[in-house]
CSV table of C-alpha atoms and ligand atoms in Angstrom, one decimal:
chain,number,residue,atom,x,y,z
O,6,MET,CA,0.0,0.0,0.0
O,7,LYS,CA,1.4,3.4,-1.0
O,8,ILE,CA,-0.4,6.4,0.6
O,9,GLY,CA,-0.5,10.1,-0.2
O,10,VAL,CA,-1.7,12.3,2.6
O,11,ILE,CA,-3.0,15.6,1.2
O,12,GLY,CA,-3.4,18.2,4.0
O,13,LEU,CA,-0.8,18.2,6.8
O,14,GLY,CA,-2.7,20.2,9.5
O,15,THR,CA,-3.4,18.9,12.9
O,16,VAL,CA,-5.0,15.6,11.8
O,17,GLY,CA,-2.9,15.1,8.6
O,18,PHE,CA,0.4,15.3,10.5
O,19,GLY,CA,-1.1,12.9,13.2
O,20,VAL,CA,-1.9,10.4,10.4
O,21,VAL,CA,1.6,10.5,9.1
O,22,GLU,CA,3.0,10.1,12.6
O,23,ILE,CA,0.8,7.1,13.5
O,24,LEU,CA,1.5,5.4,10.1
O,25,THR,CA,5.2,5.8,10.8
O,26,GLN,CA,5.2,4.8,14.5
O,27,GLN,CA,2.9,1.8,14.0
O,28,LYS,CA,4.2,0.7,10.6
O,29,GLU,CA,5.4,-2.7,11.7
O,30,ARG,CA,2.2,-3.6,13.6
O,31,LEU,CA,0.0,-2.3,10.8
O,32,GLU,CA,1.9,-4.3,8.2
O,33,LYS,CA,1.6,-7.4,10.3
O,34,ALA,CA,-2.2,-6.9,10.6
O,35,ILE,CA,-2.9,-6.5,6.9
O,36,GLN,CA,0.0,-8.7,5.7
O,37,GLU,CA,1.5,-6.1,3.3
O,38,GLU,CA,3.8,-3.1,3.3
O,39,VAL,CA,2.4,0.2,4.4
O,40,THR,CA,4.3,3.2,3.1
O,41,VAL,CA,3.5,6.9,3.3
O,42,LYS,CA,4.9,8.0,0.0
O,43,TYR,CA,3.8,11.7,0.0
O,44,GLY,CA,2.8,14.4,2.4
O,45,CYS,CA,1.2,17.4,0.6
O,46,ALA,CA,0.5,20.8,2.0
O,47,LEU,CA,0.9,24.5,1.1
O,48,ASP,CA,3.3,25.2,3.9
O,49,GLU,CA,6.5,23.2,4.2
O,50,VAL,CA,6.5,20.6,6.9
O,51,THR,CA,9.3,18.4,8.1
O,52,LEU,CA,8.2,14.8,7.5
O,53,PRO,CA,9.6,11.5,8.6
O,54,ASP,CA,12.5,10.1,6.5
O,55,GLY,CA,11.4,8.7,3.2
O,56,VAL,CA,8.2,10.6,2.9
O,57,ILE,CA,8.3,13.0,0.0
O,58,PHE,CA,7.0,16.5,0.7
O,59,THR,CA,5.1,18.3,-2.1
O,60,GLN,CA,3.0,21.4,-2.4
O,61,ASP,CA,1.3,20.1,-5.6
O,62,PHE,CA,-1.5,17.6,-5.0
O,63,GLN,CA,-1.2,16.5,-8.7
O,64,ASP,CA,2.1,14.9,-7.8
O,65,VAL,CA,0.1,12.5,-5.6
O,66,LEU,CA,-2.7,12.0,-8.0
O,67,ASN,CA,-0.4,11.4,-11.0
O,68,ASP,CA,1.8,8.8,-9.2
O,69,GLU,CA,0.6,5.4,-10.3
O,70,GLU,CA,2.2,3.8,-7.3
O,71,VAL,CA,-0.1,5.7,-4.9
O,72,ASP,CA,-3.2,3.6,-4.3
O,73,VAL,CA,-4.7,5.4,-1.3
O,74,VAL,CA,-5.3,9.1,-1.2
O,75,VAL,CA,-6.1,10.7,2.2
O,76,GLU,CA,-7.9,14.0,1.8
O,77,LEU,CA,-7.6,16.2,4.9
O,78,ILE,CA,-7.7,19.7,3.6
O,79,GLY,CA,-11.4,20.2,4.3
O,80,GLY,CA,-13.8,22.5,2.4
O,81,THR,CA,-15.9,21.5,-0.5
O,82,THR,CA,-14.1,22.9,-3.6
O,83,ILE,CA,-10.5,21.7,-4.0
O,84,ALA,CA,-11.1,18.8,-1.7
O,85,LYS,CA,-14.0,17.6,-4.0
O,86,LYS,CA,-11.8,18.0,-7.0
O,87,ILE,CA,-9.0,15.9,-5.4
O,88,ILE,CA,-11.4,13.2,-4.3
O,89,ILE,CA,-13.1,12.9,-7.6
O,90,GLU,CA,-9.8,12.8,-9.6
O,91,ALA,CA,-8.3,10.2,-7.2
O,92,LEU,CA,-11.4,8.0,-7.5
O,93,LYS,CA,-11.4,8.4,-11.3
O,94,LYS,CA,-7.9,7.1,-11.3
O,95,GLY,CA,-9.1,4.0,-9.4
O,96,LYS,CA,-7.3,5.1,-6.1
O,97,HIS,CA,-9.1,4.5,-2.8
O,98,VAL,CA,-9.9,7.6,-0.8
O,99,VAL,CA,-10.0,8.3,2.9
O,100,THR,CA,-11.4,11.6,4.2
O,101,ALA,CA,-12.6,13.3,7.4
O,102,ASN,CA,-14.5,15.8,5.3
O,103,LYS,CA,-18.0,15.8,6.8
O,104,ALA,CA,-19.3,18.8,4.9
O,105,LEU,CA,-18.2,17.3,1.6
O,106,ILE,CA,-19.8,14.0,2.2
O,107,ALA,CA,-23.0,15.6,3.5
O,108,HIS,CA,-23.4,17.8,0.4
O,109,HIS,CA,-22.0,15.6,-2.3
O,110,ALA,CA,-22.2,11.9,-1.2
O,111,GLN,CA,-24.4,10.8,-4.1
O,112,GLU,CA,-22.0,12.2,-6.8
O,113,ILE,CA,-18.8,11.0,-5.1
O,114,PHE,CA,-20.1,7.5,-4.3
O,115,GLN,CA,-21.2,7.1,-7.9
O,116,VAL,CA,-17.7,8.0,-9.1
O,117,ALA,CA,-16.3,5.5,-6.6
O,118,GLU,CA,-18.6,2.7,-7.8
O,119,ASP,CA,-17.9,3.4,-11.5
O,120,ASN,CA,-14.2,3.2,-10.9
O,121,HIS,CA,-14.2,0.2,-8.4
O,122,ALA,CA,-12.6,2.4,-5.8
O,123,LYS,CA,-13.4,2.6,-2.1
O,124,ILE,CA,-14.2,5.7,-0.1
O,125,TYR,CA,-14.1,5.7,3.7
O,126,TYR,CA,-15.0,8.6,6.0
O,127,GLU,CA,-15.1,7.2,9.6
O,128,ALA,CA,-13.3,10.3,11.0
O,129,ALA,CA,-16.1,12.6,9.6
O,130,VAL,CA,-18.4,11.6,12.5
O,131,GLY,CA,-17.4,11.5,16.1
O,132,GLY,CA,-13.7,12.0,15.5
O,133,GLY,CA,-12.0,8.8,16.6
O,134,ILE,CA,-15.2,6.9,17.8
O,135,PRO,CA,-15.8,4.0,15.5
O,136,VAL,CA,-19.4,4.4,14.5
O,137,VAL,CA,-19.9,4.8,10.8
O,138,VAL,CA,-18.3,1.5,9.8
O,139,PRO,CA,-19.6,-0.5,12.9
O,140,ALA,CA,-23.2,0.8,12.2
O,141,LYS,CA,-22.8,-0.5,8.6
O,142,GLU,CA,-20.9,-3.7,9.1
O,143,ASP,CA,-21.2,-4.9,12.7
O,144,LEU,CA,-24.9,-4.1,12.9
O,145,ILE,CA,-25.7,-5.5,9.5
O,146,ALA,CA,-28.2,-8.0,11.1
O,147,ASN,CA,-30.3,-5.1,12.3
O,148,GLU,CA,-32.5,-2.5,10.9
O,149,ILE,CA,-31.5,0.8,12.6
O,150,GLU,CA,-34.7,2.5,13.7
O,151,LYS,CA,-33.4,5.6,15.4
O,152,ILE,CA,-30.1,7.6,15.8
O,153,GLU,CA,-29.6,10.2,18.5
O,154,GLY,CA,-26.4,11.8,19.4
O,155,ILE,CA,-24.3,14.6,20.7
O,156,LEU,CA,-22.1,15.1,17.6
O,157,ASN,CA,-20.5,18.4,18.2
O,158,GLY,CA,-17.9,18.6,20.9
O,159,THR,CA,-17.6,22.4,20.9
O,160,THR,CA,-21.2,23.1,21.7
O,161,ASN,CA,-21.2,20.3,24.3
O,162,PHE,CA,-18.2,21.9,25.9
O,163,ILE,CA,-19.9,25.3,25.9
O,164,LEU,CA,-23.2,24.0,27.4
O,165,SER,CA,-21.2,22.0,30.0
O,166,LEU,CA,-19.3,25.1,31.0
O,167,MET,CA,-22.4,27.2,31.3
O,168,GLU,CA,-23.7,24.7,33.8
O,169,THR,CA,-20.6,23.9,35.8
O,170,ASP,CA,-19.0,27.4,35.9
O,171,ASN,CA,-22.2,29.4,36.0
O,172,LEU,CA,-21.4,31.3,32.8
O,173,ASP,CA,-23.6,32.8,30.1
O,174,PHE,CA,-23.3,31.7,26.5
O,175,GLN,CA,-20.9,34.5,25.4
O,176,GLU,CA,-18.5,33.9,28.4
O,177,ALA,CA,-18.4,30.1,27.7
O,178,LEU,CA,-17.8,30.7,24.0
O,179,THR,CA,-14.8,32.9,24.7
O,180,ILE,CA,-13.2,30.2,26.8
O,181,ALA,CA,-14.0,27.5,24.2
O,182,ASP,CA,-12.5,29.7,21.5
O,183,GLY,CA,-9.4,30.4,23.6
O,184,LEU,CA,-8.9,26.6,23.9
O,185,GLY,CA,-9.0,26.3,20.1
O,186,TYR,CA,-12.2,24.3,20.1
O,187,VAL,CA,-14.3,26.6,17.8
O,188,GLU,CA,-14.2,26.1,14.0
O,189,ALA,CA,-12.7,29.0,12.0
O,190,ASP,CA,-16.3,29.5,10.8
O,191,ALA,CA,-17.9,29.5,14.3
O,192,SER,CA,-21.4,29.2,12.8
O,193,LEU,CA,-20.6,25.6,11.8
O,194,ASP,CA,-20.5,24.7,15.5
O,195,LEU,CA,-22.8,27.2,17.1
O,196,ASP,CA,-25.7,27.0,14.6
O,197,GLY,CA,-25.7,23.2,14.5
O,198,ILE,CA,-24.4,22.8,10.9
O,199,ASP,CA,-21.5,20.6,11.9
O,200,ALA,CA,-23.8,18.3,13.8
O,201,ALA,CA,-26.2,18.3,10.8
O,202,HIS,CA,-23.4,17.2,8.5
O,203,LYS,CA,-22.7,14.3,10.9
O,204,ILE,CA,-26.3,13.2,11.3
O,205,TYR,CA,-26.7,13.3,7.5
O,206,ILE,CA,-23.8,10.8,7.2
O,207,LEU,CA,-25.2,8.5,10.0
O,208,ALA,CA,-28.8,8.7,8.6
O,209,MET,CA,-27.6,8.1,5.0
O,210,ASN,CA,-25.8,4.9,6.0
O,211,ALA,CA,-28.4,3.7,8.5
O,212,PHE,CA,-31.4,4.1,6.3
O,213,GLU,CA,-29.6,3.7,2.9
O,214,ILE,CA,-30.8,7.0,1.6
O,215,PHE,CA,-29.5,10.1,-0.1
O,216,PHE,CA,-31.4,13.4,0.5
O,217,ASP,CA,-30.8,17.1,0.3
O,218,PHE,CA,-28.7,18.3,3.2
O,219,ASP,CA,-30.6,21.6,3.3
O,220,LYS,CA,-33.8,19.7,4.4
O,221,ILE,CA,-32.3,19.1,7.8
O,222,GLN,CA,-33.9,21.6,10.2
O,223,CYS,CA,-31.1,22.8,12.3
O,224,THR,CA,-31.2,25.0,15.4
O,225,GLY,CA,-28.0,25.8,17.3
O,226,ILE,CA,-27.2,26.9,20.9
O,227,ARG,CA,-27.0,30.7,20.6
O,228,GLN,CA,-30.4,31.1,22.2
O,229,VAL,CA,-29.8,28.7,25.1
O,230,THR,CA,-29.7,30.8,28.3
O,231,LYS,CA,-28.1,30.1,31.7
O,232,LYS,CA,-31.6,30.5,33.2
O,233,ASP,CA,-33.0,27.7,31.0
O,234,ILE,CA,-30.0,25.5,31.9
O,235,ASP,CA,-30.8,26.0,35.6
O,236,TYR,CA,-34.5,25.5,35.3
O,237,ALA,CA,-33.9,22.3,33.2
O,238,LYS,CA,-31.6,21.0,36.0
O,239,LYS,CA,-34.3,21.6,38.6
O,240,LEU,CA,-36.6,19.4,36.5
O,241,GLY,CA,-33.9,16.6,36.2
O,242,TYR,CA,-32.6,17.5,32.7
O,243,ARG,CA,-29.5,18.9,31.0
O,244,ILE,CA,-29.7,20.9,27.8
O,245,LYS,CA,-27.7,19.2,25.0
O,246,LEU,CA,-27.4,19.8,21.3
O,247,ILE,CA,-29.1,16.7,20.0
O,248,ALA,CA,-29.0,15.4,16.4
O,249,GLN,CA,-31.7,12.9,15.7
O,250,ALA,CA,-32.9,10.8,12.8
O,251,LYS,CA,-35.7,8.2,12.6
O,252,LYS,CA,-38.2,6.7,10.3
O,253,ILE,CA,-41.6,8.5,10.6
O,254,ASP,CA,-44.9,7.8,8.9
O,255,GLN,CA,-44.3,10.4,6.1
O,256,GLY,CA,-40.7,9.5,5.5
O,257,TYR,CA,-37.7,10.4,7.7
O,258,GLY,CA,-37.5,12.8,10.6
O,259,ILE,CA,-34.1,14.4,10.9
O,260,ASP,CA,-33.1,17.5,12.8
O,261,VAL,CA,-30.6,19.2,15.2
O,262,SER,CA,-31.9,21.1,18.2
O,263,PRO,CA,-31.1,22.0,21.7
O,264,THR,CA,-33.0,19.4,23.7
O,265,LEU,CA,-33.6,18.6,27.4
O,266,VAL,CA,-32.1,15.2,28.2
O,267,GLY,CA,-32.6,13.4,31.5
O,268,ILE,CA,-29.7,13.8,33.9
O,269,LYS,CA,-30.0,10.0,34.6
O,270,ASP,CA,-29.7,9.1,30.9
O,271,ILE,CA,-26.3,8.1,29.6
O,272,VAL,CA,-26.6,10.8,26.9
O,273,GLY,CA,-27.4,13.4,29.6
O,274,ASN,CA,-24.1,12.6,31.2
O,275,VAL,CA,-21.9,13.1,28.2
O,276,ASN,CA,-20.2,16.4,29.0
O,277,GLN,CA,-17.2,18.6,28.0
O,278,ALA,CA,-16.1,18.0,24.4
O,279,TYR,CA,-17.2,14.3,24.3
O,280,ASN,CA,-19.5,12.9,21.7
O,281,VAL,CA,-22.0,10.1,21.9
O,282,VAL,CA,-24.2,8.2,19.4
O,283,GLU,CA,-27.0,6.0,20.5
O,284,LEU,CA,-28.5,3.7,17.9
O,285,THR,CA,-31.9,1.9,18.4
O,286,CYS,CA,-32.0,-1.3,16.4
O,287,ASN,CA,-34.6,-4.1,16.0
O,288,TYR,CA,-32.4,-6.9,17.4
O,289,LEU,CA,-29.6,-5.4,19.4
O,290,GLU,CA,-32.0,-2.8,20.8
O,291,ASN,CA,-29.9,0.1,22.1
O,292,VAL,CA,-26.2,0.5,21.6
O,293,ILE,CA,-24.1,3.5,22.6
O,294,PHE,CA,-20.8,4.8,21.1
O,295,TYR,CA,-19.0,7.3,23.3
O,296,GLY,CA,-15.6,9.0,23.1
O,297,LYS,CA,-13.6,12.0,22.0
O,298,GLY,CA,-15.0,13.6,18.9
O,299,ALA,CA,-11.9,15.7,18.0
O,300,GLY,CA,-8.2,16.1,18.4
O,301,ARG,CA,-5.0,15.2,16.4
O,302,TYR,CA,-4.5,11.6,17.4
O,303,VAL,CA,-8.1,10.9,18.2
O,304,THR,CA,-9.2,11.7,14.6
O,305,ALA,CA,-6.0,10.3,13.0
O,306,SER,CA,-6.8,7.0,14.7
O,307,ALA,CA,-10.0,6.7,12.7
O,308,VAL,CA,-8.3,7.8,9.5
O,309,VAL,CA,-5.6,5.2,9.9
O,310,SER,CA,-8.1,2.5,10.5
O,311,ASP,CA,-10.0,3.6,7.3
O,312,ILE,CA,-6.7,3.4,5.3
O,313,MET,CA,-6.2,-0.2,6.4
O,314,LYS,CA,-9.8,-1.0,5.4
O,315,THR,CA,-9.2,0.1,1.8
O,316,HIS,CA,-7.1,-3.0,1.4
O,317,GLN,CA,-9.6,-5.4,3.0
O,318,PRO,CA,-12.8,-7.0,1.6
O,319,THR,CA,-15.9,-4.9,2.3
O,320,MET,CA,-19.6,-5.5,2.5
O,321,TRP,CA,-20.4,-1.9,1.6
O,322,LYS,CA,-22.4,-0.8,-1.4
O,323,HIS,CA,-23.2,2.8,-1.9
O,324,GLN,CA,-26.4,2.2,-3.9
O,325,TYR,CA,-28.7,4.2,-1.8
O,326,GLN,CA,-32.1,5.6,-2.7
O,327,TYR,CA,-32.8,9.3,-3.1
O,328,VAL,CA,-35.7,10.4,-0.9
O,329,GLU,CA,-37.6,13.7,-0.9
O,330,ASN,CA,-39.5,13.3,2.4
O,331,ILE,CA,-37.3,14.7,5.1
O,332,TYR,CA,-39.0,16.5,8.0
O,333,PRO,CA,-38.1,17.8,11.4
O,334,ILE,CA,-39.2,15.5,14.3
O,335,THR,CA,-42.1,17.5,15.8
O,336,TYR,CA,-44.0,15.0,17.9
O,337,SER,CA,-42.3,15.4,21.3
O,338,GLN,CA,-42.6,16.7,24.8
O,339,TYR,CA,-41.6,20.4,25.1
O,340,TYR,CA,-40.1,22.7,27.7
O,341,ILE,CA,-41.8,26.1,27.9
O,342,ARG,CA,-40.8,29.2,29.9
O,343,CYS,CA,-43.3,32.0,30.0
O,344,ASP,CA,-43.7,35.1,32.3
O,345,HIS,CA,-47.3,34.2,33.2
O,346,PRO,CA,-49.3,30.9,33.7
O,347,LEU,CA,-50.4,29.1,30.6
O,348,ASP,CA,-53.5,27.0,29.9
O,349,ILE,CA,-51.8,23.8,28.6
O,350,ASP,CA,-51.6,20.2,29.5
O,351,TYR,CA,-48.3,19.4,31.2
O,352,GLU,CA,-46.3,16.7,32.9
O,353,MET,CA,-44.3,19.0,35.1
O,354,TYR,CA,-44.6,22.6,36.2
O,355,PHE,CA,-43.0,25.0,38.6
O,356,SER,CA,-42.7,28.8,38.9
O,357,GLN,CA,-39.7,30.8,40.1
O,358,ASP,CA,-39.2,34.5,40.2
O,359,HIS,CA,-41.5,35.7,37.4
O,360,ASP,CA,-41.1,32.6,35.3
O,361,HIS,CA,-43.5,29.7,34.7
O,362,ILE,CA,-41.9,26.5,33.6
O,363,TYR,CA,-43.7,23.6,31.9
O,364,ILE,CA,-42.7,20.2,30.5
O,365,THR,CA,-45.7,19.4,28.3
O,366,ASN,CA,-47.1,15.9,27.6
O,367,PRO,CA,-46.0,14.6,24.2
O,368,LEU,CA,-47.8,16.4,21.3
O,369,GLU,CA,-47.3,17.8,17.8
O,370,LEU,CA,-45.5,21.1,17.8
O,371,SER,CA,-48.2,22.7,15.5
O,372,GLN,CA,-50.9,21.8,18.1
O,373,LEU,CA,-48.8,23.4,20.9
O,374,GLN,CA,-48.1,26.5,18.8
O,375,GLN,CA,-51.8,26.8,18.1
O,376,GLN,CA,-52.6,26.6,21.9
O,377,LEU,CA,-49.9,29.2,22.5
O,378,SER,CA,-50.8,31.6,19.7
O,379,GLY,CA,-50.4,35.2,20.7
O,380,GLU,CA,-48.1,34.3,23.7
O,381,THR,CA,-44.4,35.1,24.1
O,382,TYR,CA,-42.4,32.1,25.4
O,383,SER,CA,-39.2,30.2,25.1
O,384,LEU,CA,-39.5,26.6,23.8
O,385,LEU,CA,-37.1,23.7,23.7
O,386,LYS,CA,-37.6,20.0,22.8
O,387,VAL,CA,-37.5,17.4,25.5
O,388,ARG,CA,-36.1,13.9,24.8
O,389,GLY,CA,-38.7,11.2,25.5
H,11,LIG,N1,-16.0,21.3,15.4
H,11,LIG,C1,-16.1,19.9,15.6
H,11,LIG,C2,-16.7,19.6,17.0
H,11,LIG,C3,-14.8,19.3,15.3
H,11,LIG,O1,-16.7,20.5,17.8
H,11,LIG,O2,-17.1,18.5,17.2
H,11,LIG,C4,-14.9,17.8,15.1
H,11,LIG,O3,-15.7,17.4,14.0
């Protein structure tokens, strides 16, 4: 196996390091030589002996010896061009590029199939946590009915900090940013877009569907207040940015929204920058994947494992069905805060200072909105 790593940032350099440090063990595992032939980046980087540095990705793509291209530059323009060209040349591709897969999976997978090349992207979801391939291969006996997860470490860190250190959103964001957690485009994290990319990938594989990414209704955490975090806690909940996908009568329900999760639930105890994915299956019932969702070696671990898989037999086919019917999941319990009492059915209620807090019984959002028409209130989903 001869590998070209394109993109030598945090993760890319970590991949080269692991492949070099673990060379002997990896070769023993797959019974063939594992060589990093190229490292490609715009800025010069000192690479281990024997690895050729280039600033031109065409050097990697045009080398017939390279049979695995690792794309770690991110973005959806040059990265897409690199991946498509590599696949067209019959090279296998490994990427951590969640946005690219979420927006262009159908086109990219078709090129892979047409050219008998493989594409793996485990590191795109949950960093190092093995979940994409296990959901596909190790759970193949099962139909996956529901996916729920905390898929963005940055927002989970911010929400955790707001609770533990009694901070408001802006203060916690400043700390997260100082620690280097927040993406260059902060909106990807804060507005739930990054989590939406990841739930797209999980839903696509679990339900064997392609759909338009823009159909995922996505609400981030900017509106979550310290006050709501405290009130939720009094009721036995934590507020988490939950990405969810499940089959519903009309098609598929897929969305990302700040949600109250029971403090006694495993998902409710996933704090700091950790990620979790809970799958509900017909035979295995519930299975939970938990671990670190970002970081150099964490993410590189998943990339290296994907690189090894390109030279192993696979049971993957990327022939998924395109579906139109993607909706937000609106049948739920809801948390409501209002400055006066409301005439609604509820499971829990209390009042404090000038606030009236409700956890409703499960109902359709449209029905609740109708009952509350003309009122001013804050509303969050509650995980059932
Ligand atoms: N911004 C992402 C997160 C990085 O916070 O989870 C890992 O995908």
